[in-house]
């Protein structure tokens, strides 16, 4: 995964998200993204990660995250992507 186009906080979130991804197919998709692809994906996800908590938590539950894991993921996103 090429994170060279990301800020330090964005890079930390991308690496955290990748490390905690439960789907091998999604992990492979992350690995194939270019630097701009990773940046574009992050920008498309930011409104959900930073503003639509219900959708984020539902998506994480559907992906197989336990409640505590989903809460940790949400908090990590808030800390790294949503705070000024």
PDB file of N, CA and C in Angstrom:
ATOM      1  N   UNK A   1       0.847  -1.166   0.000  1.00  0.00           N
ATOM      2  CA  UNK A   1       0.000   0.000   0.000  1.00  0.00           C
ATOM      3  C   UNK A   1       0.896   1.233   0.000  1.00  0.00           C
ATOM      4  N   UNK A   2       0.687   2.099  -0.944  1.00  0.00           N
ATOM      5  CA  UNK A   2       1.510   3.297  -1.076  1.00  0.00           C
ATOM      6  C   UNK A   2       0.847   4.450  -0.334  1.00  0.00           C
ATOM      7  N   UNK A   3       1.439   4.849   0.781  1.00  0.00           N
ATOM      8  CA  UNK A   3       0.883   5.936   1.585  1.00  0.00           C
ATOM      9  C   UNK A   3       1.669   7.236   1.426  1.00  0.00           C
ATOM     10  N   UNK A   4       2.475   7.326   0.387  1.00  0.00           N
ATOM     11  CA  UNK A   4       3.361   8.487   0.233  1.00  0.00           C
ATOM     12  C   UNK A   4       2.617   9.804   0.008  1.00  0.00           C
ATOM     13  N   UNK A   5       1.355   9.764  -0.418  1.00  0.00           N
ATOM     14  CA  UNK A   5       0.590  10.998  -0.652  1.00  0.00           C
ATOM     15  C   UNK A   5      -0.189  11.441   0.583  1.00  0.00           C
ATOM     16  N   UNK A   6      -0.044  10.728   1.695  1.00  0.00           N
ATOM     17  CA  UNK A   6      -0.823  11.021   2.886  1.00  0.00           C
ATOM     18  C   UNK A   6      -0.028  11.802   3.917  1.00  0.00           C
ATOM     19  N   UNK A   7      -0.759  12.567   4.752  1.00  0.00           N
ATOM     20  CA  UNK A   7      -0.133  13.206   5.901  1.00  0.00           C
ATOM     21  C   UNK A   7       0.236  12.119   6.908  1.00  0.00           C
ATOM     22  N   UNK A   8       0.988  12.482   7.934  1.00  0.00           N
ATOM     23  CA  UNK A   8       1.394  11.497   8.944  1.00  0.00           C
ATOM     24  C   UNK A   8       0.179  10.854   9.618  1.00  0.00           C
ATOM     25  N   UNK A   9      -0.820  11.662   9.973  1.00  0.00           N
ATOM     26  CA  UNK A   9      -2.021  11.124  10.627  1.00  0.00           C
ATOM     27  C   UNK A   9      -2.808  10.228   9.673  1.00  0.00           C
ATOM     28  N   UNK A  10      -2.939  10.650   8.424  1.00  0.00           N
ATOM     29  CA  UNK A  10      -3.637   9.822   7.433  1.00  0.00           C
ATOM     30  C   UNK A  10      -2.904   8.503   7.221  1.00  0.00           C
ATOM     31  N   UNK A  11      -1.584   8.567   7.165  1.00  0.00           N
ATOM     32  CA  UNK A  11      -0.778   7.359   6.986  1.00  0.00           C
ATOM     33  C   UNK A  11      -0.971   6.414   8.166  1.00  0.00           C
ATOM     34  N   UNK A  12      -0.957   6.960   9.376  1.00  0.00           N
ATOM     35  CA  UNK A  12      -1.143   6.126  10.563  1.00  0.00           C
ATOM     36  C   UNK A  12      -2.522   5.462  10.531  1.00  0.00           C
ATOM     37  N   UNK A  13      -3.563   6.225  10.116  1.00  0.00           N
ATOM     38  CA  UNK A  13      -4.901   5.643  10.030  1.00  0.00           C
ATOM     39  C   UNK A  13      -4.945   4.548   8.965  1.00  0.00           C
ATOM     40  N   UNK A  14      -4.370   4.791   7.796  1.00  0.00           N
ATOM     41  CA  UNK A  14      -4.388   3.807   6.712  1.00  0.00           C
ATOM     42  C   UNK A  14      -3.699   2.522   7.154  1.00  0.00           C
ATOM     43  N   UNK A  15      -2.562   2.646   7.813  1.00  0.00           N
ATOM     44  CA  UNK A  15      -1.837   1.473   8.279  1.00  0.00           C
ATOM     45  C   UNK A  15      -2.621   0.739   9.368  1.00  0.00           C
ATOM     46  N   UNK A  16      -3.265   1.479  10.262  1.00  0.00           N
ATOM     47  CA  UNK A  16      -4.105   0.869  11.294  1.00  0.00           C
ATOM     48  C   UNK A  16      -5.285   0.142  10.658  1.00  0.00           C
ATOM     49  N   UNK A  17      -5.957   0.818   9.726  1.00  0.00           N
ATOM     50  CA  UNK A  17      -7.118   0.238   9.062  1.00  0.00           C
ATOM     51  C   UNK A  17      -6.729  -1.039   8.318  1.00  0.00           C
ATOM     52  N   UNK A  18      -5.616  -0.978   7.618  1.00  0.00           N
ATOM     53  CA  UNK A  18      -5.133  -2.154   6.883  1.00  0.00           C
ATOM     54  C   UNK A  18      -4.821  -3.304   7.845  1.00  0.00           C
ATOM     55  N   UNK A  19      -4.127  -3.008   8.919  1.00  0.00           N
ATOM     56  CA  UNK A  19      -3.727  -4.037   9.874  1.00  0.00           C
ATOM     57  C   UNK A  19      -4.933  -4.702  10.543  1.00  0.00           C
ATOM     58  N   UNK A  20      -6.023  -3.966  10.685  1.00  0.00           N
ATOM     59  CA  UNK A  20      -7.207  -4.493  11.360  1.00  0.00           C
ATOM     60  C   UNK A  20      -8.278  -4.977  10.390  1.00  0.00           C
ATOM     61  N   UNK A  21      -7.994  -4.909   9.095  1.00  0.00           N
ATOM     62  CA  UNK A  21      -8.960  -5.352   8.079  1.00  0.00           C
ATOM     63  C   UNK A  21      -9.182  -6.852   8.207  1.00  0.00           C
ATOM     64  N   UNK A  22     -10.435  -7.261   8.190  1.00  0.00           N
ATOM     65  CA  UNK A  22     -10.780  -8.673   8.362  1.00  0.00           C
ATOM     66  C   UNK A  22     -10.897  -9.417   7.044  1.00  0.00           C
ATOM     67  N   UNK A  23     -11.048  -8.710   5.948  1.00  0.00           N
ATOM     68  CA  UNK A  23     -11.241  -9.330   4.642  1.00  0.00           C
ATOM     69  C   UNK A  23      -9.931  -9.374   3.861  1.00  0.00           C
ATOM     70  N   UNK A  24      -9.501 -10.582   3.488  1.00  0.00           N
ATOM     71  CA  UNK A  24      -8.286 -10.707   2.684  1.00  0.00           C
ATOM     72  C   UNK A  24      -8.456 -10.027   1.334  1.00  0.00           C
ATOM     73  N   UNK A  25      -9.659 -10.093   0.793  1.00  0.00           N
ATOM     74  CA  UNK A  25      -9.931  -9.452  -0.501  1.00  0.00           C
ATOM     75  C   UNK A  25      -9.754  -7.936  -0.401  1.00  0.00           C
ATOM     76  N   UNK A  26     -10.243  -7.356   0.676  1.00  0.00           N
ATOM     77  CA  UNK A  26     -10.089  -5.915   0.872  1.00  0.00           C
ATOM     78  C   UNK A  26      -8.622  -5.566   1.098  1.00  0.00           C
ATOM     79  N   UNK A  27      -7.900  -6.411   1.832  1.00  0.00           N
ATOM     80  CA  UNK A  27      -6.465  -6.166   2.045  1.00  0.00           C
ATOM     81  C   UNK A  27      -5.730  -6.157   0.704  1.00  0.00           C
ATOM     82  N   UNK A  28      -6.057  -7.111  -0.167  1.00  0.00           N
ATOM     83  CA  UNK A  28      -5.407  -7.147  -1.487  1.00  0.00           C
ATOM     84  C   UNK A  28      -5.737  -5.886  -2.282  1.00  0.00           C
ATOM     85  N   UNK A  29      -6.967  -5.414  -2.169  1.00  0.00           N
ATOM     86  CA  UNK A  29      -7.356  -4.187  -2.881  1.00  0.00           C
ATOM     87  C   UNK A  29      -6.542  -3.001  -2.368  1.00  0.00           C
ATOM     88  N   UNK A  30      -6.357  -2.909  -1.045  1.00  0.00           N
ATOM     89  CA  UNK A  30      -5.533  -1.845  -0.472  1.00  0.00           C
ATOM     90  C   UNK A  30      -4.115  -1.911  -1.042  1.00  0.00           C
ATOM     91  N   UNK A  31      -3.568  -3.126  -1.121  1.00  0.00           N
ATOM     92  CA  UNK A  31      -2.188  -3.312  -1.577  1.00  0.00           C
ATOM     93  C   UNK A  31      -1.997  -2.867  -3.020  1.00  0.00           C
ATOM     94  N   UNK A  32      -3.042  -2.943  -3.816  1.00  0.00           N
ATOM     95  CA  UNK A  32      -2.943  -2.598  -5.232  1.00  0.00           C
ATOM     96  C   UNK A  32      -3.159  -1.114  -5.517  1.00  0.00           C
ATOM     97  N   UNK A  33      -3.600  -0.352  -4.518  1.00  0.00           N
ATOM     98  CA  UNK A  33      -3.858   1.069  -4.740  1.00  0.00           C
ATOM     99  C   UNK A  33      -2.561   1.865  -4.867  1.00  0.00           C
ATOM    100  N   UNK A  34      -2.572   2.804  -5.774  1.00  0.00           N
ATOM    101  CA  UNK A  34      -1.463   3.754  -5.899  1.00  0.00           C
ATOM    102  C   UNK A  34      -1.560   4.763  -4.756  1.00  0.00           C
ATOM    103  N   UNK A  35      -0.576   5.616  -4.639  1.00  0.00           N
ATOM    104  CA  UNK A  35      -0.605   6.664  -3.615  1.00  0.00           C
ATOM    105  C   UNK A  35      -1.852   7.533  -3.777  1.00  0.00           C
ATOM    106  N   UNK A  36      -2.153   7.917  -5.003  1.00  0.00           N
ATOM    107  CA  UNK A  36      -3.344   8.740  -5.243  1.00  0.00           C
ATOM    108  C   UNK A  36      -4.619   7.954  -4.998  1.00  0.00           C
ATOM    109  N   UNK A  37      -4.603   6.656  -5.256  1.00  0.00           N
ATOM    110  CA  UNK A  37      -5.757   5.804  -4.992  1.00  0.00           C
ATOM    111  C   UNK A  37      -6.062   5.717  -3.509  1.00  0.00           C
ATOM    112  N   UNK A  38      -5.021   5.587  -2.695  1.00  0.00           N
ATOM    113  CA  UNK A  38      -5.195   5.548  -1.242  1.00  0.00           C
ATOM    114  C   UNK A  38      -5.764   6.878  -0.765  1.00  0.00           C
ATOM    115  N   UNK A  39      -5.201   7.977  -1.259  1.00  0.00           N
ATOM    116  CA  UNK A  39      -5.664   9.319  -0.874  1.00  0.00           C
ATOM    117  C   UNK A  39      -7.123   9.511  -1.281  1.00  0.00           C
ATOM    118  N   UNK A  40      -7.476   9.097  -2.490  1.00  0.00           N
ATOM    119  CA  UNK A  40      -8.841   9.227  -2.988  1.00  0.00           C
ATOM    120  C   UNK A  40      -9.808   8.396  -2.140  1.00  0.00           C
ATOM    121  N   UNK A  41      -9.432   7.170  -1.819  1.00  0.00           N
ATOM    122  CA  UNK A  41     -10.269   6.312  -0.981  1.00  0.00           C
ATOM    123  C   UNK A  41     -10.512   6.972   0.382  1.00  0.00           C
ATOM    124  N   UNK A  42      -9.453   7.486   0.965  1.00  0.00           N
ATOM    125  CA  UNK A  42      -9.573   8.136   2.269  1.00  0.00           C
ATOM    126  C   UNK A  42     -10.531   9.325   2.194  1.00  0.00           C
ATOM    127  N   UNK A  43     -10.408  10.132   1.157  1.00  0.00           N
ATOM    128  CA  UNK A  43     -11.284  11.298   1.022  1.00  0.00           C
ATOM    129  C   UNK A  43     -12.742  10.885   0.840  1.00  0.00           C
ATOM    130  N   UNK A  44     -12.993   9.787   0.145  1.00  0.00           N
ATOM    131  CA  UNK A  44     -14.373   9.294  -0.024  1.00  0.00           C
ATOM    132  C   UNK A  44     -14.921   8.749   1.293  1.00  0.00           C
ATOM    133  N   UNK A  45     -14.049   8.178   2.123  1.00  0.00           N
ATOM    134  CA  UNK A  45     -14.483   7.585   3.386  1.00  0.00           C
ATOM    135  C   UNK A  45     -14.592   8.589   4.530  1.00  0.00           C
ATOM    136  N   UNK A  46     -13.906   9.723   4.411  1.00  0.00           N
ATOM    137  CA  UNK A  46     -13.847  10.690   5.513  1.00  0.00           C
ATOM    138  C   UNK A  46     -15.233  11.116   6.023  1.00  0.00           C
ATOM    139  N   UNK A  47     -16.234  11.403   5.158  1.00  0.00           N
ATOM    140  CA  UNK A  47     -17.546  11.801   5.698  1.00  0.00           C
ATOM    141  C   UNK A  47     -18.179  10.728   6.594  1.00  0.00           C
ATOM    142  N   UNK A  48     -18.004   9.478   6.259  1.00  0.00           N
ATOM    143  CA  UNK A  48     -18.544   8.403   7.093  1.00  0.00           C
ATOM    144  C   UNK A  48     -17.710   8.243   8.351  1.00  0.00           C
ATOM    145  N   UNK A  49     -16.410   8.259   8.205  1.00  0.00           N
ATOM    146  CA  UNK A  49     -15.519   8.081   9.347  1.00  0.00           C
ATOM    147  C   UNK A  49     -15.667   9.203  10.368  1.00  0.00           C
ATOM    148  N   UNK A  50     -15.920  10.417   9.878  1.00  0.00           N
ATOM    149  CA  UNK A  50     -15.927  11.582  10.760  1.00  0.00           C
ATOM    150  C   UNK A  50     -17.318  12.129  11.069  1.00  0.00           C
ATOM    151  N   UNK A  51     -18.352  11.643  10.393  1.00  0.00           N
ATOM    152  CA  UNK A  51     -19.633  12.266  10.630  1.00  0.00           C
ATOM    153  C   UNK A  51     -20.819  11.333  10.741  1.00  0.00           C
ATOM    154  N   UNK A  52     -20.717  10.144  10.183  1.00  0.00           N
ATOM    155  CA  UNK A  52     -21.856   9.238  10.161  1.00  0.00           C
ATOM    156  C   UNK A  52     -21.536   8.007  10.997  1.00  0.00           C
ATOM    157  N   UNK A  53     -21.527   8.211  12.307  1.00  0.00           N
ATOM    158  CA  UNK A  53     -21.131   7.152  13.230  1.00  0.00           C
ATOM    159  C   UNK A  53     -22.013   5.918  13.095  1.00  0.00           C
ATOM    160  N   UNK A  54     -23.313   6.110  12.917  1.00  0.00           N
ATOM    161  CA  UNK A  54     -24.223   4.965  12.816  1.00  0.00           C
ATOM    162  C   UNK A  54     -23.859   4.093  11.614  1.00  0.00           C
ATOM    163  N   UNK A  55     -23.613   4.713  10.479  1.00  0.00           N
ATOM    164  CA  UNK A  55     -23.235   3.953   9.278  1.00  0.00           C
ATOM    165  C   UNK A  55     -21.885   3.273   9.458  1.00  0.00           C
ATOM    166  N   UNK A  56     -20.948   3.980  10.065  1.00  0.00           N
ATOM    167  CA  UNK A  56     -19.630   3.400  10.304  1.00  0.00           C
ATOM    168  C   UNK A  56     -19.740   2.169  11.192  1.00  0.00           C
ATOM    169  N   UNK A  57     -20.450   2.284  12.290  1.00  0.00           N
ATOM    170  CA  UNK A  57     -20.565   1.162  13.222  1.00  0.00           C
ATOM    171  C   UNK A  57     -21.316  -0.006  12.576  1.00  0.00           C
ATOM    172  N   UNK A  58     -22.342   0.278  11.788  1.00  0.00           N
ATOM    173  CA  UNK A  58     -23.080  -0.781  11.096  1.00  0.00           C
ATOM    174  C   UNK A  58     -22.168  -1.501  10.113  1.00  0.00           C
ATOM    175  N   UNK A  59     -21.387  -0.725   9.368  1.00  0.00           N
ATOM    176  CA  UNK A  59     -20.464  -1.301   8.395  1.00  0.00           C
ATOM    177  C   UNK A  59     -19.419  -2.176   9.080  1.00  0.00           C
ATOM    178  N   UNK A  60     -18.886  -1.713  10.186  1.00  0.00           N
ATOM    179  CA  UNK A  60     -17.886  -2.490  10.917  1.00  0.00           C
ATOM    180  C   UNK A  60     -18.501  -3.782  11.471  1.00  0.00           C
ATOM    181  N   UNK A  61     -19.724  -3.692  11.990  1.00  0.00           N
ATOM    182  CA  UNK A  61     -20.408  -4.888  12.495  1.00  0.00           C
ATOM    183  C   UNK A  61     -20.606  -5.897  11.371  1.00  0.00           C
ATOM    184  N   UNK A  62     -21.038  -5.418  10.214  1.00  0.00           N
ATOM    185  CA  UNK A  62     -21.256  -6.304   9.065  1.00  0.00           C
ATOM    186  C   UNK A  62     -19.953  -6.932   8.588  1.00  0.00           C
ATOM    187  N   UNK A  63     -18.842  -6.241   8.805  1.00  0.00           N
ATOM    188  CA  UNK A  63     -17.534  -6.749   8.394  1.00  0.00           C
ATOM    189  C   UNK A  63     -16.951  -7.733   9.412  1.00  0.00           C
ATOM    190  N   UNK A  64     -17.659  -7.942  10.524  1.00  0.00           N
ATOM    191  CA  UNK A  64     -17.209  -8.924  11.497  1.00  0.00           C
ATOM    192  C   UNK A  64     -16.493  -8.371  12.715  1.00  0.00           C
ATOM    193  N   UNK A  65     -16.520  -7.059  12.887  1.00  0.00           N
ATOM    194  CA  UNK A  65     -15.880  -6.470  14.061  1.00  0.00           C
ATOM    195  C   UNK A  65     -16.745  -6.676  15.295  1.00  0.00           C
ATOM    196  N   UNK A  66     -16.117  -7.020  16.411  1.00  0.00           N
ATOM    197  CA  UNK A  66     -16.807  -7.076  17.698  1.00  0.00           C
ATOM    198  C   UNK A  66     -17.021  -5.628  18.167  1.00  0.00           C
ATOM    199  N   UNK A  67     -17.920  -5.440  19.124  1.00  0.00           N
ATOM    200  CA  UNK A  67     -18.269  -4.093  19.590  1.00  0.00           C
ATOM    201  C   UNK A  67     -17.034  -3.297  20.038  1.00  0.00           C
ATOM    202  N   UNK A  68     -16.170  -3.919  20.817  1.00  0.00           N
ATOM    203  CA  UNK A  68     -14.977  -3.222  21.304  1.00  0.00           C
ATOM    204  C   UNK A  68     -14.014  -2.851  20.184  1.00  0.00           C
ATOM    205  N   UNK A  69     -13.862  -3.745  19.215  1.00  0.00           N
ATOM    206  CA  UNK A  69     -12.998  -3.477  18.065  1.00  0.00           C
ATOM    207  C   UNK A  69     -13.553  -2.315  17.242  1.00  0.00           C
ATOM    208  N   UNK A  70     -14.867  -2.311  17.040  1.00  0.00           N
ATOM    209  CA  UNK A  70     -15.498  -1.248  16.264  1.00  0.00           C
ATOM    210  C   UNK A  70     -15.338   0.093  16.980  1.00  0.00           C
ATOM    211  N   UNK A  71     -15.490   0.090  18.293  1.00  0.00           N
ATOM    212  CA  UNK A  71     -15.322   1.330  19.067  1.00  0.00           C
ATOM    213  C   UNK A  71     -13.880   1.830  18.958  1.00  0.00           C
ATOM    214  N   UNK A  72     -12.917   0.923  19.057  1.00  0.00           N
ATOM    215  CA  UNK A  72     -11.506   1.308  18.917  1.00  0.00           C
ATOM    216  C   UNK A  72     -11.248   1.903  17.540  1.00  0.00           C
ATOM    217  N   UNK A  73     -11.801   1.287  16.501  1.00  0.00           N
ATOM    218  CA  UNK A  73     -11.631   1.757  15.123  1.00  0.00           C
ATOM    219  C   UNK A  73     -12.202   3.161  14.977  1.00  0.00           C
ATOM    220  N   UNK A  74     -13.407   3.368  15.508  1.00  0.00           N
ATOM    221  CA  UNK A  74     -14.062   4.682  15.440  1.00  0.00           C
ATOM    222  C   UNK A  74     -13.216   5.733  16.155  1.00  0.00           C
ATOM    223  N   UNK A  75     -12.727   5.397  17.339  1.00  0.00           N
ATOM    224  CA  UNK A  75     -11.918   6.349  18.107  1.00  0.00           C
ATOM    225  C   UNK A  75     -10.605   6.664  17.394  1.00  0.00           C
ATOM    226  N   UNK A  76      -9.996   5.667  16.775  1.00  0.00           N
ATOM    227  CA  UNK A  76      -8.748   5.882  16.036  1.00  0.00           C
ATOM    228  C   UNK A  76      -8.994   6.831  14.867  1.00  0.00           C
ATOM    229  N   UNK A  77     -10.100   6.613  14.141  1.00  0.00           N
ATOM    230  CA  UNK A  77     -10.448   7.493  13.029  1.00  0.00           C
ATOM    231  C   UNK A  77     -10.675   8.919  13.534  1.00  0.00           C
ATOM    232  N   UNK A  78     -11.402   9.048  14.630  1.00  0.00           N
ATOM    233  CA  UNK A  78     -11.660  10.381  15.189  1.00  0.00           C
ATOM    234  C   UNK A  78     -10.354  11.078  15.556  1.00  0.00           C
ATOM    235  N   UNK A  79      -9.469  10.353  16.239  1.00  0.00           N
ATOM    236  CA  UNK A  79      -8.194  10.921  16.683  1.00  0.00           C
ATOM    237  C   UNK A  79      -7.313  11.349  15.523  1.00  0.00           C
ATOM    238  N   UNK A  80      -7.262  10.506  14.481  1.00  0.00           N
ATOM    239  CA  UNK A  80      -6.287  10.733  13.405  1.00  0.00           C
ATOM    240  C   UNK A  80      -6.852  11.533  12.223  1.00  0.00           C
ATOM    241  N   UNK A  81      -8.132  11.416  11.963  1.00  0.00           N
ATOM    242  CA  UNK A  81      -8.694  12.019  10.749  1.00  0.00           C
ATOM    243  C   UNK A  81      -9.678  13.147  10.990  1.00  0.00           C
ATOM    244  N   UNK A  82     -10.333  13.139  12.127  1.00  0.00           N
ATOM    245  CA  UNK A  82     -11.441  14.063  12.329  1.00  0.00           C
ATOM    246  C   UNK A  82     -11.098  15.248  13.212  1.00  0.00           C
ATOM    247  N   UNK A  83     -10.063  15.136  13.995  1.00  0.00           N
ATOM    248  CA  UNK A  83      -9.667  16.231  14.867  1.00  0.00           C
ATOM    249  C   UNK A  83      -8.848  17.244  14.086  1.00  0.00           C
ATOM    250  N   UNK A  84      -9.083  18.520  14.345  1.00  0.00           N
ATOM    251  CA  UNK A  84      -8.304  19.555  13.610  1.00  0.00           C
ATOM    252  C   UNK A  84      -6.838  19.528  13.947  1.00  0.00           C
TER     253      UNK A  84
END
